[in-house]
mmCIF file of C-alpha atoms and ligand atoms in Angstrom:
data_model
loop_
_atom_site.group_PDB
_atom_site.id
_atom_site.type_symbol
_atom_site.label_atom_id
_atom_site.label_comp_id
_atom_site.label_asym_id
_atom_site.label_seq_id
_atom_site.Cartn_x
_atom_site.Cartn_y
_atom_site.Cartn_z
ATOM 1 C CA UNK A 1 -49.840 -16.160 45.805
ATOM 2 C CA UNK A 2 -52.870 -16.941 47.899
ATOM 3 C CA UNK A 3 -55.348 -18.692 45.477
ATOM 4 C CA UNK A 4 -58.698 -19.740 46.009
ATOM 5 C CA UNK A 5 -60.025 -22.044 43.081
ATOM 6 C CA UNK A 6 -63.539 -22.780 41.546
ATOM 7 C CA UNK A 7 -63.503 -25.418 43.847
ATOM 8 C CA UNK A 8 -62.626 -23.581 47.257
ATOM 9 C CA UNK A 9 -65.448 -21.532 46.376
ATOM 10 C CA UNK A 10 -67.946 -23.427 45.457
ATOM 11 C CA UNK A 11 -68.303 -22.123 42.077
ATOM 12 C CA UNK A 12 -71.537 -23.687 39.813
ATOM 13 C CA UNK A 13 -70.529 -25.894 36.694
ATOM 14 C CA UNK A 14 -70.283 -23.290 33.430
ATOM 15 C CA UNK A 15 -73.674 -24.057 31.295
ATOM 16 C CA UNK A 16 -71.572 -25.068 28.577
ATOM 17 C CA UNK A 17 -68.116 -26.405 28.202
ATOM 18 C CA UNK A 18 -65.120 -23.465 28.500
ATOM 19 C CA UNK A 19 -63.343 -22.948 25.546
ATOM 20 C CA UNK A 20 -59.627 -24.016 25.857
ATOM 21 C CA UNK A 21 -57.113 -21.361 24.711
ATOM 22 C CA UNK A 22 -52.936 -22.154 24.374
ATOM 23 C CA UNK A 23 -51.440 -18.577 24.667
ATOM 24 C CA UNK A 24 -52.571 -15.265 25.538
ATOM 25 C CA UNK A 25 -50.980 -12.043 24.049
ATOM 26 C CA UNK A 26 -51.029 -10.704 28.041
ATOM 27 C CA UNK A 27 -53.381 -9.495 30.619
ATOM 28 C CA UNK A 28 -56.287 -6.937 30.477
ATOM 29 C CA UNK A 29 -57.336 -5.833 33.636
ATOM 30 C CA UNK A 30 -60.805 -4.788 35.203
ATOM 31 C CA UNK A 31 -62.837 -2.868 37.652
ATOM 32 C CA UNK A 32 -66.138 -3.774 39.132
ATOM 33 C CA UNK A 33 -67.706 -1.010 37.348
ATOM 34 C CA UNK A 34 -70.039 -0.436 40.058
ATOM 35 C CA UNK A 35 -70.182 0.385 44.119
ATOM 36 C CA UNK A 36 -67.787 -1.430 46.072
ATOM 37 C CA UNK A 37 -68.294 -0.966 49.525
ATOM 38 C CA UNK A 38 -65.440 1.136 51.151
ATOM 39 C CA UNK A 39 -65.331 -1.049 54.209
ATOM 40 C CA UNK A 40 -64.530 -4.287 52.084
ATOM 41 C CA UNK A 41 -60.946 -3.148 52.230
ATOM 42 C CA UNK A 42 -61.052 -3.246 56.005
ATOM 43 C CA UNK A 43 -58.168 -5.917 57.428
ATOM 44 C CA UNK A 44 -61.081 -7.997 58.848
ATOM 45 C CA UNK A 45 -63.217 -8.303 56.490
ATOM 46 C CA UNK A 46 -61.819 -10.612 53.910
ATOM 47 C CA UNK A 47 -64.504 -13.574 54.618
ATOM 48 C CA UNK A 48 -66.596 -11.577 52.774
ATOM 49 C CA UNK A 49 -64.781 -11.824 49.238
ATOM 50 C CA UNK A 50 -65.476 -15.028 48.318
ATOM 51 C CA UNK A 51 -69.187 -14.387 48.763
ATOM 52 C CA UNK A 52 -68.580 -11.315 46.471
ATOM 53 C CA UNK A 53 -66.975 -13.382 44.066
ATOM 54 C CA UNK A 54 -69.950 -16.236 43.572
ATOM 55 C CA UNK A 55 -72.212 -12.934 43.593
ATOM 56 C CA UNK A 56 -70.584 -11.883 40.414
ATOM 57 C CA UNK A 57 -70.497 -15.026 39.509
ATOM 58 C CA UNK A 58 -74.163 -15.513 39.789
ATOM 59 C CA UNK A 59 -75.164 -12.134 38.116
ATOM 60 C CA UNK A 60 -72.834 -13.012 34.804
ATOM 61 C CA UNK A 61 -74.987 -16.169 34.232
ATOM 62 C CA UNK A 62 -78.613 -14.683 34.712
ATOM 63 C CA UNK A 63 -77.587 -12.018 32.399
ATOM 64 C CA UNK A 64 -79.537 -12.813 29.176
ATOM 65 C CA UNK A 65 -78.169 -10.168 27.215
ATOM 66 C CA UNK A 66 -73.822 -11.312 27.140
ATOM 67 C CA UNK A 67 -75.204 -15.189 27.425
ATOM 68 C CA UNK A 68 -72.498 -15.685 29.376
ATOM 69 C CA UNK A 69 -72.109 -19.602 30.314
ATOM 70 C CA UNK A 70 -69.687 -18.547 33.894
ATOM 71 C CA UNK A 71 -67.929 -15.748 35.306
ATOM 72 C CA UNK A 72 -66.712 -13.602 32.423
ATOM 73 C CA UNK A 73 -63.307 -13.197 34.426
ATOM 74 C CA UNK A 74 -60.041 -15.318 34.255
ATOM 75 C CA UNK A 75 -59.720 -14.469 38.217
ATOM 76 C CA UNK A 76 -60.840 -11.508 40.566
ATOM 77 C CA UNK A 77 -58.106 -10.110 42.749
ATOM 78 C CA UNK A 78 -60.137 -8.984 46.588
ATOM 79 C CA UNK A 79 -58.397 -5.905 48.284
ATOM 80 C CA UNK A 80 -56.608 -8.561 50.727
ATOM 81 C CA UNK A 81 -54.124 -9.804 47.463
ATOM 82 C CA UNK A 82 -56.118 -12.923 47.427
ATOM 83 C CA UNK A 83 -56.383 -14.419 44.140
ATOM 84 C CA UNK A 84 -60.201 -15.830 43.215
ATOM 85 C CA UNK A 85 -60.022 -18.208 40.206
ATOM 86 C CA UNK A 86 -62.999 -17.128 37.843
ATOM 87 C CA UNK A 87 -62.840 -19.427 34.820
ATOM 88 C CA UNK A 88 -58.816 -19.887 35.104
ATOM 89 C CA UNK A 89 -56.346 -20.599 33.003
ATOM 90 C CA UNK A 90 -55.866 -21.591 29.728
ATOM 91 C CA UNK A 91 -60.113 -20.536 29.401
ATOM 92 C CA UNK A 92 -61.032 -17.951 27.021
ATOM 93 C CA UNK A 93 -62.353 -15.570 29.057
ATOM 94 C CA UNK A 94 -66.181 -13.287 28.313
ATOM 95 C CA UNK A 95 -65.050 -9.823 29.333
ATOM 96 C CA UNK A 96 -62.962 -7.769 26.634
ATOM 97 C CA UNK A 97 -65.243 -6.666 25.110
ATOM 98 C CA UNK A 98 -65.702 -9.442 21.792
ATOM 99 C CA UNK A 99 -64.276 -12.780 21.107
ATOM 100 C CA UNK A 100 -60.739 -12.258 19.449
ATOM 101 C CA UNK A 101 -60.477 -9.475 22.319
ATOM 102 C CA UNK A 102 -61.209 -12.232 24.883
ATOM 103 C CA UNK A 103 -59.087 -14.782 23.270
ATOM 104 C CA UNK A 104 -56.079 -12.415 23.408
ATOM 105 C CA UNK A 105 -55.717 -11.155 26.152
ATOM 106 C CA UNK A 106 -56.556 -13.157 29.675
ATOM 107 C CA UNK A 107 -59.030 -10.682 31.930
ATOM 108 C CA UNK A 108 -58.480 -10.077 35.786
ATOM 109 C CA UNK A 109 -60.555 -7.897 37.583
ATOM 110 C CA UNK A 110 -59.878 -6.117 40.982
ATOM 111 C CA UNK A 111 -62.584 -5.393 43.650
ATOM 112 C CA UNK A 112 -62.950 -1.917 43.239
ATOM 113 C CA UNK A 113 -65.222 0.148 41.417
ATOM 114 C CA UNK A 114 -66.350 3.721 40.507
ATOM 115 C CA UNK A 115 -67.497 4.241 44.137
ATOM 116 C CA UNK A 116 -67.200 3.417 47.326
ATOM 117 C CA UNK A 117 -63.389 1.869 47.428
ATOM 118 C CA UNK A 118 -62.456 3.357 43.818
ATOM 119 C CA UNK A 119 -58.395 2.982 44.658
ATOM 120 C CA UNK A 120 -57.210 -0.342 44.501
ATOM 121 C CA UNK A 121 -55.415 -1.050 48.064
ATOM 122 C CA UNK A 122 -51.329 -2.211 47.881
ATOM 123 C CA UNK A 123 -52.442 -5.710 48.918
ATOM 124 C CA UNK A 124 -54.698 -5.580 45.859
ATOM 125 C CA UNK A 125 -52.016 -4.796 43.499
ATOM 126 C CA UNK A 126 -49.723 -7.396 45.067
ATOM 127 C CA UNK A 127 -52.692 -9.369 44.255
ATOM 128 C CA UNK A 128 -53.178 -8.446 40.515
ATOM 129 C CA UNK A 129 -49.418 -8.890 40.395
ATOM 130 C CA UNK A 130 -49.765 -12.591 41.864
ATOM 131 C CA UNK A 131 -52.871 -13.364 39.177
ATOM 132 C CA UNK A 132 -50.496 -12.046 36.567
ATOM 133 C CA UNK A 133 -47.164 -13.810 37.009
ATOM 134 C CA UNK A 134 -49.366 -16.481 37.717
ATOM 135 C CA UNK A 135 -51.386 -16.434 34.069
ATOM 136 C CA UNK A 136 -47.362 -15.684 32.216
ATOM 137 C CA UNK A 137 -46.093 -19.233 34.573
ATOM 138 C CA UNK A 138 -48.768 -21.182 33.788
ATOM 139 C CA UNK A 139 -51.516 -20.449 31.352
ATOM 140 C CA UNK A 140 -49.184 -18.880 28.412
ATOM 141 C CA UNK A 141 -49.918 -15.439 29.122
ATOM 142 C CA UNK A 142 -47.442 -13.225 26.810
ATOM 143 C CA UNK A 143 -45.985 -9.832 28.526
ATOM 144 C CA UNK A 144 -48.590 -7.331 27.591
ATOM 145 C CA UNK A 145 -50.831 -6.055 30.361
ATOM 146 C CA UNK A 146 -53.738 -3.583 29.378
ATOM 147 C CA UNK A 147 -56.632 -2.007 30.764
ATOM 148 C CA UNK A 148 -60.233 -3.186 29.343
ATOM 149 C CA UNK A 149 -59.910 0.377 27.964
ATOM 150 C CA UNK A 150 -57.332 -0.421 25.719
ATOM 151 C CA UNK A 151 -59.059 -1.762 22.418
ATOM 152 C CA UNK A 152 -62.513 -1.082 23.722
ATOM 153 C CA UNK A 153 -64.810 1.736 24.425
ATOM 154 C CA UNK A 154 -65.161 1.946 28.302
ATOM 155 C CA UNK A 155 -64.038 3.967 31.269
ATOM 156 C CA UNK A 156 -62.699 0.457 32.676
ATOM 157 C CA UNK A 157 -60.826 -0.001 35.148
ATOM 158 C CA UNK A 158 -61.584 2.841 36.256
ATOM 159 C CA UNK A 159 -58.698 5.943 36.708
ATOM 160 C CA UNK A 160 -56.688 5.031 39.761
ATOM 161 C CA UNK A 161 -56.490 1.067 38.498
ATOM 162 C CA UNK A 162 -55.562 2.441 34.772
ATOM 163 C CA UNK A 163 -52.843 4.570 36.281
ATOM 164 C CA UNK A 164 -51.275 1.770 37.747
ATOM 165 C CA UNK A 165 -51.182 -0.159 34.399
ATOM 166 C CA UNK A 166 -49.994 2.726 32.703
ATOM 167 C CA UNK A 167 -47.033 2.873 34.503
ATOM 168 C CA UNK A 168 -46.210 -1.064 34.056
ATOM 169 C CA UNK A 169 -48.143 -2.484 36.376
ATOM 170 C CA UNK A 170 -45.507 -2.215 39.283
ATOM 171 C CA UNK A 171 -45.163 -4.678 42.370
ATOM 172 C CA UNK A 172 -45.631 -2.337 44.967
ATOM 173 C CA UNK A 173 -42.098 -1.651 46.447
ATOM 174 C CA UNK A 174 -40.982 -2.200 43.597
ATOM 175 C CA UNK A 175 -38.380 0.330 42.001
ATOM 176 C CA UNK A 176 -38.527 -0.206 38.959
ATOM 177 C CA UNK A 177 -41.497 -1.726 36.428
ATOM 178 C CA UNK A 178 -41.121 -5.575 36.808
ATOM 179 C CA UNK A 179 -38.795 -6.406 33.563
ATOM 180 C CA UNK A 180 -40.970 -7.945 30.554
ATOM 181 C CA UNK A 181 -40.368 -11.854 31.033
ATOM 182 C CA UNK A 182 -38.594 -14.023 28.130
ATOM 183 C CA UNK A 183 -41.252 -14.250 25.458
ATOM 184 C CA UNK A 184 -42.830 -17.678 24.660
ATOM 185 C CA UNK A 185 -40.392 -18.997 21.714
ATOM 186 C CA UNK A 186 -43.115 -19.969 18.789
ATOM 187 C CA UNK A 187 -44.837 -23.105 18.628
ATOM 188 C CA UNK A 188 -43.603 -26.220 16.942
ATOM 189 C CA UNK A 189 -44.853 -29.752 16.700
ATOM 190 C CA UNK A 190 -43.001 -32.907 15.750
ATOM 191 C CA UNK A 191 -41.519 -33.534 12.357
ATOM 192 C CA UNK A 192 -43.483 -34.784 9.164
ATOM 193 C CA UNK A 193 -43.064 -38.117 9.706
ATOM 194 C CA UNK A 194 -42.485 -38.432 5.590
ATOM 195 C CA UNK A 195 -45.682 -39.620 4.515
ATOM 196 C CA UNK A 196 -48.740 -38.063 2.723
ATOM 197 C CA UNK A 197 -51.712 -38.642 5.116
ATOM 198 C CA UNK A 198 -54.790 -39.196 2.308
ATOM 199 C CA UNK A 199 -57.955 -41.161 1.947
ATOM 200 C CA UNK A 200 -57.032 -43.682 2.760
ATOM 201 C CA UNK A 201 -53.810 -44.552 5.136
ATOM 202 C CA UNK A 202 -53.040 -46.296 8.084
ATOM 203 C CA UNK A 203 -49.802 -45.214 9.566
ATOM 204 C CA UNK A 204 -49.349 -44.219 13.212
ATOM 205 C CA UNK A 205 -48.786 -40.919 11.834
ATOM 206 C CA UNK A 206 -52.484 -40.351 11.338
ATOM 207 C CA UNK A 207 -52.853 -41.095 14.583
ATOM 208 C CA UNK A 208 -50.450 -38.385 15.935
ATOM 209 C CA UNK A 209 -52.128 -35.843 13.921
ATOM 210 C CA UNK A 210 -55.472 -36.589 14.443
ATOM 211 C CA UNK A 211 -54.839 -36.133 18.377
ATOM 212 C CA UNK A 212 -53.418 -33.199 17.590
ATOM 213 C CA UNK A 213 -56.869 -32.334 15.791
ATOM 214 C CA UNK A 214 -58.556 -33.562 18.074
ATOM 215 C CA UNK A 215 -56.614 -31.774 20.587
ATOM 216 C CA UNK A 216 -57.353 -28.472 18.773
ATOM 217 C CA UNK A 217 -61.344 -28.670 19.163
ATOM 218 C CA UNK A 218 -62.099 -30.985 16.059
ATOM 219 C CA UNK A 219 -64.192 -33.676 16.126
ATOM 220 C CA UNK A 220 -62.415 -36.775 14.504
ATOM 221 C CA UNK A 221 -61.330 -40.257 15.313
ATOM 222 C CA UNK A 222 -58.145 -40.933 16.668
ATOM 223 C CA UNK A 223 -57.127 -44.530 15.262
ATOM 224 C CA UNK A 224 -54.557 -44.380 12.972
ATOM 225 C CA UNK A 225 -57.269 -44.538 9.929
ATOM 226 C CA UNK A 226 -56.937 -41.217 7.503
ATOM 227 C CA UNK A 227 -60.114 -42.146 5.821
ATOM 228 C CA UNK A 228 -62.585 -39.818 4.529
ATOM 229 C CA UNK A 229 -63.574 -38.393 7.750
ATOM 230 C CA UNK A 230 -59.774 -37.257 7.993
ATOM 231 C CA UNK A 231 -59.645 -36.048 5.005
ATOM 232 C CA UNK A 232 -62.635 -33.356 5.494
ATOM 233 C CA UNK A 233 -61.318 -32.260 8.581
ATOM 234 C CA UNK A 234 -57.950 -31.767 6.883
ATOM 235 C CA UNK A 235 -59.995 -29.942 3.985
ATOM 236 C CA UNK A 236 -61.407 -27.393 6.073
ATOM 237 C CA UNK A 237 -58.767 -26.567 8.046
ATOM 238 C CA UNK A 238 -56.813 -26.161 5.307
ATOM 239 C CA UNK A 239 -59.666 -23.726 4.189
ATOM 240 C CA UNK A 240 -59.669 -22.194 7.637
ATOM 241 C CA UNK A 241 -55.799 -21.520 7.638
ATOM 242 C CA UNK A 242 -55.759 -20.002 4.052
ATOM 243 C CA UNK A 243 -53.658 -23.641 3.273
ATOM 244 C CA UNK A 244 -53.122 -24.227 -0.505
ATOM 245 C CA UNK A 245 -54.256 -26.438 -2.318
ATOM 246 C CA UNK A 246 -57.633 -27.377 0.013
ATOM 247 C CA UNK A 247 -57.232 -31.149 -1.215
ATOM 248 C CA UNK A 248 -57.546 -32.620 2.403
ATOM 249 C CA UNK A 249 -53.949 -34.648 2.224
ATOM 250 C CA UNK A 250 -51.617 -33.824 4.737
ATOM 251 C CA UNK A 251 -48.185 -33.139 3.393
ATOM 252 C CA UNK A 252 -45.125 -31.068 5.603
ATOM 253 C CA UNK A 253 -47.291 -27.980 5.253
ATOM 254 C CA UNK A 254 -50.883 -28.964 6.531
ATOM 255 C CA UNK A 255 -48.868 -31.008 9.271
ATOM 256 C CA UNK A 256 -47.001 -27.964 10.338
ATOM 257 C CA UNK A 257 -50.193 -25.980 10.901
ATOM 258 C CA UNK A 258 -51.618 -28.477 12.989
ATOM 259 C CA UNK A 259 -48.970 -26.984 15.975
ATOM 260 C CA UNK A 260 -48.089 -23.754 14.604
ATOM 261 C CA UNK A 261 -51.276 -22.325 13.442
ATOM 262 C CA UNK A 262 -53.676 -20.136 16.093
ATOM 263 C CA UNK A 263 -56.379 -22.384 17.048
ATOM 264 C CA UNK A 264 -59.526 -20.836 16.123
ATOM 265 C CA UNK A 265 -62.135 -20.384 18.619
HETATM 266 ZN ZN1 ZN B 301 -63.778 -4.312 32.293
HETATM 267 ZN ZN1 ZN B 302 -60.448 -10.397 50.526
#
């Protein structure tokens, strides 16, 4: 895969911190939307994608309306198979269409659009191919890839693009549909160590679980003290995951969910 990351291109710091996600359901993949220039596709005339990419880039973060803090993409796939990080993985991304949509599925979006270079060139689906396998390897992506269509009212990504998904999303060359990978076995986390985690105990315990809070977005100390402070943050997500009872002591359940449940976003 040839990847080009924030870095490489220069990309701005997000105006607020991205929003960490474990595992994604799959891939949903994208269109420009707009006019792509036909020539873009032209063997010489890849220094010009990077630029395109920071454009988008740009134009996502003055728009006042989606609020959007960076790119809305995971990546953006250039008709020369190059692979553009947008906010990467493991990000929640801002372009399905709504926040569980973007939180299930990662989005990549090719350089084409609905004129100008409308089919996506073979490079570019090697490309989308790359930014997939690459999202399954390493950022928990699950086997299901989808148009932005799929789950959401919009002509993206476009016909040629959604034909391509429709028929599995092939490697070109390929013969066959590339063969769904092993799915991610379900989370676990350690054992429960034994004890009940309430106001108040000190046992190292606490402090494995509160990194694991921690770890999962909440604010809260991580020093071995299950003190009041723990104990709220164990009520509510016990509230959040539908636990019984809400009492804010950690027993085998409660300590479970910490690694098992979805982390809400
Ligand atoms: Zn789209
Ligand atoms: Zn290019």
């Amino acid at each position: 895969m040839q990847f080009v990351s924030r870095a490489d291109r220069g990309a701005p710091q997000p105006k607020a911190p991205f929003t960490r996600i474990d595992v994604t359901r799959g891939v949903k993949i994208h269109y420009e939307g707009t006019a792509v220039p036909a020539d873009l596709a032209g063997p010489d005339q890849h220094h010009r994608c990077a630029g395109r990419v920071n454009a988008i880039e740009a134009s996502h973060m003055a728009d006042r309306n989606e609020g959007w803090i960076s790119i809305a993409y995971t990546a953006v796939v250039c008709p020369h198979s190059v692979v553009f990080e947008g906010r990467g993985a493991h990000v929640k991304n801002g372009a399905n269409g709504g926040s569980s949509l973007n939180a299930a599925h990662y989005a990549v979006c090719a350089m084409v659009g609905d004129s100008g270079l409308t089919e996506p060139t073979e490079a570019m689906l090697h490309g989308l191919r790359d930014a997939v396998e690459w999202l399954q390897r390493d950022g928990g992506a699950g086997p299901e890839i989808k148009g932005h269509r799929d789950g959401y009212a919009t002509s993206c990504p476009g016909g040629p693009l959604y034909a391509w998904v429709q028929a599995g999303a092939p490697r070109p060359g390929s013969t066959a549909p590339a063969p769904a990978p092993t799915p991610t076995p379900p989370p676990s986390g350690p054992d429960w160590p034994g004890v009940y985690l309430r106001a108040t105990t000190h046992h190292e315990a606490a402090r494995i679980w509160q990194q694991r809070m921690r770890d999962r977005g909440w604010q809260i100390d991580v020093d071995g003290w299950f003190g009041p402070a723990s104990a709220e943050v164990a009520r509510r997500f016990q509230a959040e995951k539908s636990l019984q009872p809400v009492d804010g002591i950690v027993g085998p359940v409660t300590w479970a969910a910490a690694w098992t449940a979805p982390v809400t976003n």
